[in-house]
């Protein structure tokens, strides 16, 4: 296997091809379907989102509480299809990276292409490995 490709800016996204191994470094928001539903409800109500989505990455995970002395609890990916009703709208707002597991709907694939975004697959069952790479965790919205 080749060394993973590092993503450091938007132009790196255009270099990716299906099957590439990717090393993501930076801020990734964790958000599942309940948070996505709240994002869309806020947008429908004309309210600002609690986080800036332009250029952002969202990891479809719901971390478990951290044990004493740990940064974060288990942090494995959840099924991405749960976000498919909401993802196209968030992609149109500038979301660039989605990380999860499983297939995406045709509508999401069209929005990914339209917006120059990417969908990265995180291996299910690798929560301990993923957790070991997280260096900080902070609640920014929707406890």
XYZ file of C-alpha atoms in Angstrom:
143
model
C 0.000 0.000 0.000
C 1.255 3.462 -0.835
C 1.762 6.111 1.802
C -1.549 7.861 2.606
C -2.253 11.136 0.816
C -2.316 14.116 3.169
C -5.165 16.600 2.764
C -4.089 20.091 3.742
C -6.204 22.301 1.456
C -8.995 22.241 -1.129
C -6.635 21.687 -4.056
C -5.559 18.389 -2.464
C -9.146 17.162 -2.815
C -8.953 17.337 -6.612
C -5.999 14.933 -6.586
C -7.925 12.149 -4.849
C -9.112 9.077 -6.712
C -11.381 6.267 -5.573
C -9.390 3.799 -3.521
C -6.743 6.270 -2.333
C -5.673 6.002 1.282
C -6.014 9.416 2.910
C -4.459 10.902 6.008
C -6.681 13.679 7.311
C -5.190 16.218 9.678
C -7.186 19.122 11.016
C -10.511 19.879 12.583
C -13.352 17.472 11.908
C -16.738 17.983 13.495
C -18.490 14.847 14.686
C -22.168 14.924 13.814
C -24.786 12.276 13.237
C -28.347 12.401 11.946
C -29.805 14.296 14.939
C -27.268 17.113 14.511
C -27.860 17.194 10.740
C -31.596 17.471 11.339
C -30.952 20.419 13.677
C -28.662 22.063 11.093
C -31.411 21.929 8.470
C -34.092 23.086 10.928
C -31.916 26.091 11.818
C -31.405 26.903 8.132
C -35.150 26.589 7.473
C -35.799 29.006 10.351
C -33.263 31.490 8.969
C -30.943 30.955 11.940
C -27.158 30.733 11.695
C -25.496 27.373 12.130
C -23.429 26.860 15.281
C -20.361 26.016 13.156
C -19.024 27.283 9.834
C -19.471 24.582 7.204
C -17.572 26.275 4.363
C -14.469 24.140 3.895
C -15.368 21.943 6.874
C -15.086 18.219 7.489
C -17.754 16.209 9.289
C -17.023 12.768 10.694
C -20.220 10.775 11.021
C -19.615 9.540 14.535
C -21.132 9.859 17.955
C -18.191 9.543 20.323
C -18.787 7.874 23.650
C -17.834 9.712 26.834
C -14.133 9.712 27.600
C -12.811 7.738 30.526
C -10.793 9.591 33.130
C -7.518 10.773 31.611
C -8.643 10.218 28.002
C -9.378 12.838 25.346
C -12.353 11.028 23.841
C -14.199 7.742 24.132
C -14.726 5.237 21.339
C -15.088 7.076 18.038
C -16.056 4.723 15.235
C -17.951 5.733 12.083
C -21.693 5.396 11.696
C -23.676 4.587 8.564
C -23.547 7.616 6.263
C -26.909 6.958 4.604
C -28.554 8.347 7.754
C -27.329 11.792 6.683
C -28.335 11.527 3.020
C -31.521 13.586 3.398
C -29.463 16.500 4.770
C -26.047 16.208 3.113
C -26.805 17.857 -0.267
C -27.927 21.074 1.422
C -24.854 21.143 3.655
C -22.593 20.426 0.702
C -24.178 23.353 -1.152
C -23.197 25.519 1.847
C -19.561 24.549 1.398
C -19.056 21.324 3.360
C -15.993 19.738 1.737
C -15.294 16.449 3.494
C -17.627 13.797 4.872
C -16.215 10.775 6.677
C -18.323 7.721 7.420
C -19.123 4.234 6.231
C -21.398 2.795 3.603
C -22.940 3.845 0.316
C -24.368 7.286 -0.483
C -27.511 8.184 -2.411
C -27.411 9.464 -5.997
C -28.464 12.910 -4.681
C -25.464 13.039 -2.352
C -23.113 11.861 -5.097
C -24.420 14.612 -7.391
C -23.910 17.220 -4.639
C -20.372 15.953 -3.996
C -19.523 16.386 -7.673
C -21.300 19.745 -7.951
C -19.412 21.151 -4.974
C -15.977 19.592 -5.422
C -16.308 17.733 -2.114
C -15.216 14.244 -1.096
C -16.617 11.325 0.860
C -14.005 9.366 2.787
C -14.688 5.875 4.068
C -13.619 5.125 7.628
C -13.265 1.450 8.372
C -15.952 0.156 10.698
C -14.504 -1.644 13.706
C -11.479 0.658 13.838
C -12.803 2.884 16.635
C -9.804 2.220 18.890
C -7.339 3.086 16.121
C -9.247 6.235 15.169
C -9.497 7.243 18.826
C -5.721 6.930 19.182
C -5.207 9.574 16.462
C -7.517 12.211 17.993
C -5.462 14.864 19.768
C -8.205 17.136 21.123
C -11.960 17.130 21.620
C -14.249 20.031 22.421
C -18.023 20.397 22.382
C -18.992 23.218 20.025
C -22.745 22.633 19.605
C -25.617 20.295 20.349
C -24.570 18.319 23.421
